[in-house]
CSV table of C-alpha atoms in Angstrom, one decimal:
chain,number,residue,atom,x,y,z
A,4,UNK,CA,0.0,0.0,0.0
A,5,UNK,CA,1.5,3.5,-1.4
A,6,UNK,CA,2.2,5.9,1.7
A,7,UNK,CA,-0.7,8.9,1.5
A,8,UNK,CA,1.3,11.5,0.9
A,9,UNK,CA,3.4,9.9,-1.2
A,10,UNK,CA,0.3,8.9,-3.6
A,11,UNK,CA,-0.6,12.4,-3.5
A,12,UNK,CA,2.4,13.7,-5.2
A,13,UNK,CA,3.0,11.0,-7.1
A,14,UNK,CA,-0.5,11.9,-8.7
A,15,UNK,CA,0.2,15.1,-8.8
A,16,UNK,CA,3.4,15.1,-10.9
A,17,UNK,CA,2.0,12.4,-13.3
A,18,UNK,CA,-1.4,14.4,-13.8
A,19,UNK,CA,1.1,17.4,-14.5
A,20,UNK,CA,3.1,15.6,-17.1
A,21,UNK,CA,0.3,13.8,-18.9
A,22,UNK,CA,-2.2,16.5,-18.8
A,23,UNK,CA,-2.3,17.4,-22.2
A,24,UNK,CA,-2.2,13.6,-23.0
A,25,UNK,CA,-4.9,13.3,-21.2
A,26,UNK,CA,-7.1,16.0,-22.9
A,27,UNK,CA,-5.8,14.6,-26.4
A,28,UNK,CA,-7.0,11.2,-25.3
A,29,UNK,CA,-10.6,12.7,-24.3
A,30,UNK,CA,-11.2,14.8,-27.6
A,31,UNK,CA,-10.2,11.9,-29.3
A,32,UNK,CA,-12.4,9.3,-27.6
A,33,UNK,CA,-15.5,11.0,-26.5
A,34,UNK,CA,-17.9,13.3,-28.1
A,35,UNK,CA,-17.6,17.1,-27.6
A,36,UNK,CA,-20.1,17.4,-25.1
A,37,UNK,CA,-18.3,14.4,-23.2
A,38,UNK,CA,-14.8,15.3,-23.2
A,39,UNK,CA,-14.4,16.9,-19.6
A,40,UNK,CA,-16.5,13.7,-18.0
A,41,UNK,CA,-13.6,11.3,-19.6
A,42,UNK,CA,-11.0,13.3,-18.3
A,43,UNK,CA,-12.6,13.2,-15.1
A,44,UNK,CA,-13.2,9.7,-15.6
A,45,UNK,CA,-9.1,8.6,-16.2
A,46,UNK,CA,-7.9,11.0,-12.9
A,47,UNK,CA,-10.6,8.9,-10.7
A,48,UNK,CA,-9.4,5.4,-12.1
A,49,UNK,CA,-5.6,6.5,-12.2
A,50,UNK,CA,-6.1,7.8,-8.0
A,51,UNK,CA,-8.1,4.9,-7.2
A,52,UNK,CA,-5.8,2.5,-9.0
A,53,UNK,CA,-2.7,4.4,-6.8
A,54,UNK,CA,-3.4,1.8,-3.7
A,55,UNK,CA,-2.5,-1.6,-6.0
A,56,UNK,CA,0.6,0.1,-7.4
A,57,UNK,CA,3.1,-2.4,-7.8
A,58,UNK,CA,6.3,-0.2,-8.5
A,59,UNK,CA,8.2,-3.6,-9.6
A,60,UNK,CA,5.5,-4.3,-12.4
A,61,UNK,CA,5.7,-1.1,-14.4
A,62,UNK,CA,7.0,2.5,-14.0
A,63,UNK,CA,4.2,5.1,-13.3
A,64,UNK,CA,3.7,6.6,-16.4
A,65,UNK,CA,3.3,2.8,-17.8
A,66,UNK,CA,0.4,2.2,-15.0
A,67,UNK,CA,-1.0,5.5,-15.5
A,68,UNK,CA,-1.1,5.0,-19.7
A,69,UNK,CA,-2.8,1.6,-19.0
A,70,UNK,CA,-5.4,3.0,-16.7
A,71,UNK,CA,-5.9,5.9,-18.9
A,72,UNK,CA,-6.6,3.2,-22.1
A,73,UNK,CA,-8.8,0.9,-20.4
A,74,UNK,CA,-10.4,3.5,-18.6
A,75,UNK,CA,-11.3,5.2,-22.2
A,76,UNK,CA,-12.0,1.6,-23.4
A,77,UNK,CA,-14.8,1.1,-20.8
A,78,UNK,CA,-16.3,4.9,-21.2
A,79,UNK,CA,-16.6,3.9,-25.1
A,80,UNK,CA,-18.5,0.9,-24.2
A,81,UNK,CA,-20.5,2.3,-21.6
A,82,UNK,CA,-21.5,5.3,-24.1
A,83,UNK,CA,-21.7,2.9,-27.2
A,84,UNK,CA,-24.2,5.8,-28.7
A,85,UNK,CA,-20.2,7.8,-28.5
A,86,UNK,CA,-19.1,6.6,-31.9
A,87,UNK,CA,-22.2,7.4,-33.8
A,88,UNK,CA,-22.5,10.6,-32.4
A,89,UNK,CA,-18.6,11.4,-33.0
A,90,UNK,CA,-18.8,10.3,-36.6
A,91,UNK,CA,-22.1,13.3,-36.5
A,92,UNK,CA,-19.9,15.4,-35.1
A,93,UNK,CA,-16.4,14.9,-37.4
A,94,UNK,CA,-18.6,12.9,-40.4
A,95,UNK,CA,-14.9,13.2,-42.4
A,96,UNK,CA,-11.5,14.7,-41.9
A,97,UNK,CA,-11.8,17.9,-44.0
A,98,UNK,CA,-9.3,19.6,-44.7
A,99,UNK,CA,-9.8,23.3,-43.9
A,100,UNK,CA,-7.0,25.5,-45.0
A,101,UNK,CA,-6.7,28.6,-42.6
A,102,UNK,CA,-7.0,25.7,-39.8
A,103,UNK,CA,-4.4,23.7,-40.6
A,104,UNK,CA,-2.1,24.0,-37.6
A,105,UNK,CA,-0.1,21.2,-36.5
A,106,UNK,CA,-2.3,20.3,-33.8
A,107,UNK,CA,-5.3,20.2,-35.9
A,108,UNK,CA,-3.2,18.1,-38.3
A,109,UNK,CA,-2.7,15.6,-35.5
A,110,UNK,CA,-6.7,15.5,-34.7
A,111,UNK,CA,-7.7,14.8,-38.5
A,112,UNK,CA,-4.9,12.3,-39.3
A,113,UNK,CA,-5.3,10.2,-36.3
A,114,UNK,CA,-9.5,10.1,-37.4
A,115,UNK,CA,-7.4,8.6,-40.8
A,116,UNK,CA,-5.8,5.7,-38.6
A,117,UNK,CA,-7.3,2.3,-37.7
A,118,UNK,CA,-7.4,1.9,-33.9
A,119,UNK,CA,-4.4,0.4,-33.5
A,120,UNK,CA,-2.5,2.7,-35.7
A,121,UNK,CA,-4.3,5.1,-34.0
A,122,UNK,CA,-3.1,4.6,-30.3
A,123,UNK,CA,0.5,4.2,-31.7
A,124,UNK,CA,0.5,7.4,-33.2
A,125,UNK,CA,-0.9,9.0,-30.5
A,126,UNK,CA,1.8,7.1,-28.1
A,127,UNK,CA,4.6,8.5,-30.9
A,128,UNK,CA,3.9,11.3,-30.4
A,129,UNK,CA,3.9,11.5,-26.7
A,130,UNK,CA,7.5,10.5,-26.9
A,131,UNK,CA,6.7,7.4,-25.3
A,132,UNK,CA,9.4,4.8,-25.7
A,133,UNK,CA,9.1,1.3,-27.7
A,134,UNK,CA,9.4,-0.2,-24.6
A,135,UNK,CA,6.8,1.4,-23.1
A,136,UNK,CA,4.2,1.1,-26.0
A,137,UNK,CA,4.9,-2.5,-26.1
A,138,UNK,CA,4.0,-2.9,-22.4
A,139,UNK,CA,0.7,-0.9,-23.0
A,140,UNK,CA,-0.9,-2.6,-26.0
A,141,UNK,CA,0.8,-5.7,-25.8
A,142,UNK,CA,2.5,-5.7,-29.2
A,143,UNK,CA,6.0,-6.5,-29.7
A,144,UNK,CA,8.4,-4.0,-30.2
A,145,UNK,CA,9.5,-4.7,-33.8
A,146,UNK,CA,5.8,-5.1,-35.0
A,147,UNK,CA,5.6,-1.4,-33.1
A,148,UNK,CA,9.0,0.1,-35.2
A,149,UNK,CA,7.4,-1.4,-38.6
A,150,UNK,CA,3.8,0.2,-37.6
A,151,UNK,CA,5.6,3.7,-36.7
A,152,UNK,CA,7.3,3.3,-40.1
A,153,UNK,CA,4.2,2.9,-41.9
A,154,UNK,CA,2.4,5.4,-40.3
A,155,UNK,CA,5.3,8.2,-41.2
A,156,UNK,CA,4.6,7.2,-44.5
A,157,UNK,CA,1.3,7.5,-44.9
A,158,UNK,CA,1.7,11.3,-43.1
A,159,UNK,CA,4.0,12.0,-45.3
A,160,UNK,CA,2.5,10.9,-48.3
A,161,UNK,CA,-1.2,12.9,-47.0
A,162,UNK,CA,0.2,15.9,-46.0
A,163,UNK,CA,3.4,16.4,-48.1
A,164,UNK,CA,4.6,20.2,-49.7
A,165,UNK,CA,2.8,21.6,-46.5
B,29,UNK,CA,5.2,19.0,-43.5
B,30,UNK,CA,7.0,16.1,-41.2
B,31,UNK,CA,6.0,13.6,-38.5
B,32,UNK,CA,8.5,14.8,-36.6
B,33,UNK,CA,7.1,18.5,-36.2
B,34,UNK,CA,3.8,17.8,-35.0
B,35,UNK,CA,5.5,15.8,-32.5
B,36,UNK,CA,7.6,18.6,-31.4
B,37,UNK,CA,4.0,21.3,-32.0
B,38,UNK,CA,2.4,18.4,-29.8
B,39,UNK,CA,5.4,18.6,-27.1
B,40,UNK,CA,4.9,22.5,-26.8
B,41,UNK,CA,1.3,22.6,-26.2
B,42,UNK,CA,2.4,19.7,-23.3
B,43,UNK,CA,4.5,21.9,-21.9
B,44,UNK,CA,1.6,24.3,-22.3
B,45,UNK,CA,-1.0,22.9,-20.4
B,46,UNK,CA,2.6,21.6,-18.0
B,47,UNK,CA,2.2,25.3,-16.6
B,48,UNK,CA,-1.4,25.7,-17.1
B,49,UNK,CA,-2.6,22.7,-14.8
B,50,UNK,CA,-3.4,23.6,-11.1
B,51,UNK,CA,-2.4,19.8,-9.8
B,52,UNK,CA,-3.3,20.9,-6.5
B,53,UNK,CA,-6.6,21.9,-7.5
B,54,UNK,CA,-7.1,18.6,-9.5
B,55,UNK,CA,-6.0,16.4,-7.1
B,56,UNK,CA,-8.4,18.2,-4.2
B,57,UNK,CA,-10.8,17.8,-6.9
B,58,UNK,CA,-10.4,13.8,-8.0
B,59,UNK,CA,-10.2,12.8,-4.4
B,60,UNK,CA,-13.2,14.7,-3.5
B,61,UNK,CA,-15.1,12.9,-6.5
B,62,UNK,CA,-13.8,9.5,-6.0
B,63,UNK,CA,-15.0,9.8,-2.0
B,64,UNK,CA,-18.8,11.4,-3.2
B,65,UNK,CA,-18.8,7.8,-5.4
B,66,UNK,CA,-17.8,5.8,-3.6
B,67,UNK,CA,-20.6,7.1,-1.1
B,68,UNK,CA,-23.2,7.6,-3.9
B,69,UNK,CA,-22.5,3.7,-4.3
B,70,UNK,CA,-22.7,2.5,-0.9
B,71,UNK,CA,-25.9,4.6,-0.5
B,72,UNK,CA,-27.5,3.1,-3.4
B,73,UNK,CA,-26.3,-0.3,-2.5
B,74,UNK,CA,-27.9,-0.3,1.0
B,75,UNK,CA,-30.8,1.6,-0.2
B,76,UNK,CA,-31.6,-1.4,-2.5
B,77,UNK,CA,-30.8,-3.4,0.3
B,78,UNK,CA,-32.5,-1.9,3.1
B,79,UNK,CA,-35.9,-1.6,0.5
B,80,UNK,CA,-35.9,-5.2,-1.0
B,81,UNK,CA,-35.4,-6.0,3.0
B,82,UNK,CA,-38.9,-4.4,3.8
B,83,UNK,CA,-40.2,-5.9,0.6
B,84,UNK,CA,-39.7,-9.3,2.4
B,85,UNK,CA,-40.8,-8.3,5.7
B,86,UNK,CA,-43.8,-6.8,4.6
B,87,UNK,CA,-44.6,-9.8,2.2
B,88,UNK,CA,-43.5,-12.4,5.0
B,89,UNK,CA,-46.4,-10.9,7.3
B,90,UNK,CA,-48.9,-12.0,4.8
B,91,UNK,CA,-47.8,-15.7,5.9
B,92,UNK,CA,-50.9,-17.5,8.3
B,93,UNK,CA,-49.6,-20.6,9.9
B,94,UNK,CA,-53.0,-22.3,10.2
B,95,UNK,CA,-53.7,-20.7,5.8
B,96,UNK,CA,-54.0,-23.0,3.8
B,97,UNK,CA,-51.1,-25.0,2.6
B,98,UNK,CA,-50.9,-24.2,-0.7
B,99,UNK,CA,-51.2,-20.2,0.2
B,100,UNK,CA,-48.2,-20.9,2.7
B,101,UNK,CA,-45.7,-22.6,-0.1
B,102,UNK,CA,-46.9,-20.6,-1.9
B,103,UNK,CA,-45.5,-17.5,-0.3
B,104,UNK,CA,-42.6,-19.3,0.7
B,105,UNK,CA,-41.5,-19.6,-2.5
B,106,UNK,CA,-41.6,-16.7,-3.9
B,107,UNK,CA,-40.1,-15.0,-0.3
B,108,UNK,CA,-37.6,-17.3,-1.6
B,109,UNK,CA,-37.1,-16.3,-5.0
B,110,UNK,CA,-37.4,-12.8,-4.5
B,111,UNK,CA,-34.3,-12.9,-1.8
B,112,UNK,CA,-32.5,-14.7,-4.6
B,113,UNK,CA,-33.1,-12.4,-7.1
B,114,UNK,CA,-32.2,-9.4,-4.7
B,115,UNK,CA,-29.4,-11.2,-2.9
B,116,UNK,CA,-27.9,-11.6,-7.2
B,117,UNK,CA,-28.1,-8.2,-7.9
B,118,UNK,CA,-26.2,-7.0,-4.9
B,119,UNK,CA,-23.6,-9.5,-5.4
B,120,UNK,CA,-23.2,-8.8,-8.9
B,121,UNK,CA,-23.4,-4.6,-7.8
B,122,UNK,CA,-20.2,-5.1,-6.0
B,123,UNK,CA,-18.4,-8.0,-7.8
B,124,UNK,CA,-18.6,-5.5,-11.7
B,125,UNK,CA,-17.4,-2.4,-9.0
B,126,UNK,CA,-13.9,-4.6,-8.9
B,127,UNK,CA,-11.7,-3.4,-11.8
B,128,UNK,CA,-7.9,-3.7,-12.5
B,129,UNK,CA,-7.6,-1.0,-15.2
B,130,UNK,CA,-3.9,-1.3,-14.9
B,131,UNK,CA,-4.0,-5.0,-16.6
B,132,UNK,CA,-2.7,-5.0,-20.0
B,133,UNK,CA,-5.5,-4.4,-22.8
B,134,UNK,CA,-6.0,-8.0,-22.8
B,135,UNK,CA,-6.7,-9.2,-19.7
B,136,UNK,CA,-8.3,-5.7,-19.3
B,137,UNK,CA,-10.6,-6.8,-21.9
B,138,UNK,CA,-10.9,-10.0,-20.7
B,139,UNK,CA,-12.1,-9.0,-17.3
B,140,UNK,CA,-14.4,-7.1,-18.8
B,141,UNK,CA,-15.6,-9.7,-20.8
B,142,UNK,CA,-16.3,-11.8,-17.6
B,143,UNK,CA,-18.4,-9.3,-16.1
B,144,UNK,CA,-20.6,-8.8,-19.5
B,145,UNK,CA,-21.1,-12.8,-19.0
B,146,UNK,CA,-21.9,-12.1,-15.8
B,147,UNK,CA,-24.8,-9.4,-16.1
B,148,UNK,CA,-26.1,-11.8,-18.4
B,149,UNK,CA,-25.7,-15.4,-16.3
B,150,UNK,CA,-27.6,-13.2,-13.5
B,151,UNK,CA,-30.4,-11.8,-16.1
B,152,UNK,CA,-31.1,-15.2,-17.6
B,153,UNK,CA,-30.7,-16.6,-13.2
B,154,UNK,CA,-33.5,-14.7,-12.8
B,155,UNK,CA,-35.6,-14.7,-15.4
B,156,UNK,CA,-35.3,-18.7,-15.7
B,157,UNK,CA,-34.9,-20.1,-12.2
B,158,UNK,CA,-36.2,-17.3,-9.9
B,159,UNK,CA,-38.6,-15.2,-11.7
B,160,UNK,CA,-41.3,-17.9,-13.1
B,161,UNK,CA,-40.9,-19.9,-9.8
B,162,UNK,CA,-41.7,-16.6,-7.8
B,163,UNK,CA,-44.7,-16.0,-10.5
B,164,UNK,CA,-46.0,-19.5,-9.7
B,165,UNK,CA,-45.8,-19.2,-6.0
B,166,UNK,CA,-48.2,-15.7,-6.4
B,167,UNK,CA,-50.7,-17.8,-8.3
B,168,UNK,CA,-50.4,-20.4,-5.7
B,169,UNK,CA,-50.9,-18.5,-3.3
B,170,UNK,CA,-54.1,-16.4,-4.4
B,171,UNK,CA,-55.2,-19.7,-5.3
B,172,UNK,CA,-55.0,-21.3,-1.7
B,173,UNK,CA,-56.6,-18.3,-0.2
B,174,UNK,CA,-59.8,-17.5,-2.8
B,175,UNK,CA,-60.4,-20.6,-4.5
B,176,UNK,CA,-62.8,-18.4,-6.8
B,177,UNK,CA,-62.3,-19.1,-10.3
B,178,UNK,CA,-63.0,-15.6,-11.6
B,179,UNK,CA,-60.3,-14.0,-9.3
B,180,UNK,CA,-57.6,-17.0,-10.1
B,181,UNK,CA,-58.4,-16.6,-13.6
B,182,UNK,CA,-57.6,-12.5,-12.7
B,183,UNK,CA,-54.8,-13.3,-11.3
B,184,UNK,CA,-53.0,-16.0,-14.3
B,185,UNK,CA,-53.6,-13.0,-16.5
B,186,UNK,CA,-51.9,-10.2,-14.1
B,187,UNK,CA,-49.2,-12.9,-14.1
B,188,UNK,CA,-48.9,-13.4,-17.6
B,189,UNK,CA,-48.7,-10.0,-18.5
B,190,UNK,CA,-46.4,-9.0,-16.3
B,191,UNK,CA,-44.1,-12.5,-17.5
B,192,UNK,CA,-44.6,-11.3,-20.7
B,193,UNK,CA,-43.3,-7.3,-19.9
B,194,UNK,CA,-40.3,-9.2,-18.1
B,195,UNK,CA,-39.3,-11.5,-20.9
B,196,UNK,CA,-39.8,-8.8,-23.5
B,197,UNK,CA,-37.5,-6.5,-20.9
B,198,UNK,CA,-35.1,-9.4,-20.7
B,199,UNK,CA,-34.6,-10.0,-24.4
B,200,UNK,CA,-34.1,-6.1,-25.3
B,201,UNK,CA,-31.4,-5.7,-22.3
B,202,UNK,CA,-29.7,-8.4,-24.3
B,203,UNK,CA,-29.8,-7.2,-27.7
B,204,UNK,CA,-29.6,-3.6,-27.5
B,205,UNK,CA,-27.2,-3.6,-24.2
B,206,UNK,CA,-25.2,-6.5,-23.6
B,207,UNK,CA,-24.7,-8.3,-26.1
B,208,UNK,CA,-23.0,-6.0,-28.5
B,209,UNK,CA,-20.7,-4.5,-26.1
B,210,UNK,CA,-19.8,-8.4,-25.8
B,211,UNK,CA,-19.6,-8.5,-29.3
B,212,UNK,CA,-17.1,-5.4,-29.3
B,213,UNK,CA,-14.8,-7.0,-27.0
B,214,UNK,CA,-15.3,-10.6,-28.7
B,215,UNK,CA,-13.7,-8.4,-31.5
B,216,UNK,CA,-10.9,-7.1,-29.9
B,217,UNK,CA,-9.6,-10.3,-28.3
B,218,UNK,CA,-10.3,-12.0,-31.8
B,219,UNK,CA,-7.9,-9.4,-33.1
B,220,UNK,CA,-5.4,-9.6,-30.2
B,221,UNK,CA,-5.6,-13.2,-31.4
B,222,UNK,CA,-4.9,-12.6,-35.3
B,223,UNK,CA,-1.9,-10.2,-34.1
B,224,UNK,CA,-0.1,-12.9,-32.0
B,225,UNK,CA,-0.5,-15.3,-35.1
């Protein structure tokens, strides 16, 4: 059992380092109107998970990315109306000129990726580590390098002489 | 435009939101939502509870030891049935509240899996074993107490309409809730399978 305040900062600093992960994760997963309740959703499964911690398992950040996948996982399933309405919501990735910022470039190529493609990417770029992806979606680490491969490829190909 | 500079744009607006973030304020805030939960759960759990209790009581006082025998079984069995269907549901409450989100995807998913089987095992308990016996005993026990044949004949067809709204219920939990969330994660193990090929 993780010491109290120990579990408190330990949340703290991960929340602070994955905070914008988190938020990518949410618009990515749940419908607009939805996007805050996931978030909320990941913090109470990542704090509540804290107490079975087992730091010779994993690292943190590879608990917390679990949690945050499977927590997303079941909030998809419970809201299994969240893909219809998403699709209402982006019905294709269109490209829009004056909004094509990097970080809008990120949100309409990942809707371009299948959903494993899709959580590597987003993993990529996070700057998480082959290791660590490997760990987290239990693929192995050369099937990872060829997937990253392909997918720099197929960015390149969709958004080349930008 | 390269993979390799959204990745850095996608760094920055980390490090954005890395001196946005209040973790104080979120971590004040997730504990205080993970207590009110865990409390909104327990309340409804023992408010289920505590009700389905006084269900029983209540029912249980309208047990005559020198009734008629049939009357009495009767009501014994569906007191019975009724405290096995309740006693199910709570189990079944706190058993799906277990979850190991830290597992990898696949056991995740596998967990999950064995709670979807479990919602249903517990709907189909019900329906089959506990809810038709229970049903049977409430005829039974009208019948022992007014042997009347216009007010038994009331009675089957109270009973047989509300079988009939349970069944329907039953079936349309299945299809529209259950199983194609089961289906989903049938899916996604299948191709967890394919991928280790």
């Amino acid at each position: 059992m993780i010491d109290p305040r120990e579990k408190d900062r330990l949340f703290e600093e991960t929340i602070t380092r994955n905070n914008g992960w988190i938020g990518f994760l949410a618009r990515n997963n749940a419908p607009i109107d939805s996007w805050q309740d996931l978030e909320q959703e990941i913090r109470i499964a990542f704090w509540e998970s804290m107490d079975s911690y087992d730091v010779e398992r994993s690292s943190l950040e590879t608990w917390f990315f679990s949690v945050a996948k499977n927590t997303v996982k079941k909030f998809i399933d419970k809201n299994n109306k969240t893909k219809k309405r998403d699709e209402a919501v982006y019905p294709n990735p269109v490209f829009v000129e004056q909004d094509r910022d990097e970080l809008r470039i990120i949100e309409e190529f990942t809707r371009t990726l299948g959903k494993l493609d899709r959580q590597v990417f987003t993993m990529y770029i996070d700057d998480l580590t082959y290791a660590e992806m490997s760990v987290a979606l239990s693929v192995d680490e050369a099937n990872l390098r060829k997937r990253v491969s392909r997918i720099k490829e197929q960015f390149k190909a969709k958004y080349q002489g930008l | 435009m390269e993979l390799e500079q959204v990745k850095a744009a996608w760094q920055r607006e980390k490090a954005a939101y890395f001196h946005e973030v209040d973790s104080k304020a979120i971590l004040a805030d997730t504990k205080l939502k993970a207590k009110k939960r865990n409390r909104d759960f327990n309340r409804q759990q023992w408010m289920q509870i505590l009700c389905g209790l006084f269900c029983l009581i209540f029912m249980a006082t309208w047990y005559r030891g020198e009734g008629p025998l049939l009357a009495n079984a009767g009501l014994i069995v569906m007191l019975l049935c009724l405290a096995f269907m309740l006693a199910g549901s709570v189990i079944l409450k706190y058993r799906l509240r277990v979850s190991h989100p830290w597992l990898p995807e696949k056991e995740f998913l596998a967990e999950e899996r064995e709670k979807i089987i479990a919602r249903i095992a517990l709907l189909r308990r019900n329906v089959r074993w506990f809810f038709i016996p229970s049903m049977s005993g409430l005829l039974a026990w009208q019948a022992g107490l007014s042997p009347s044949v216009p007010m038994v004949v009331a009675f089957v067809m109270i009973v047989a309409l509300v079988s009939t709204g349970t069944f329907w219920f039953y079936r349309w939990k299945l299809r529209t809730d259950l199983l194609p969330i089961l289906e989903d994660i049938d899916r996604e193990l299948e191709s967890f399978r394919n991928k280790s090929k």
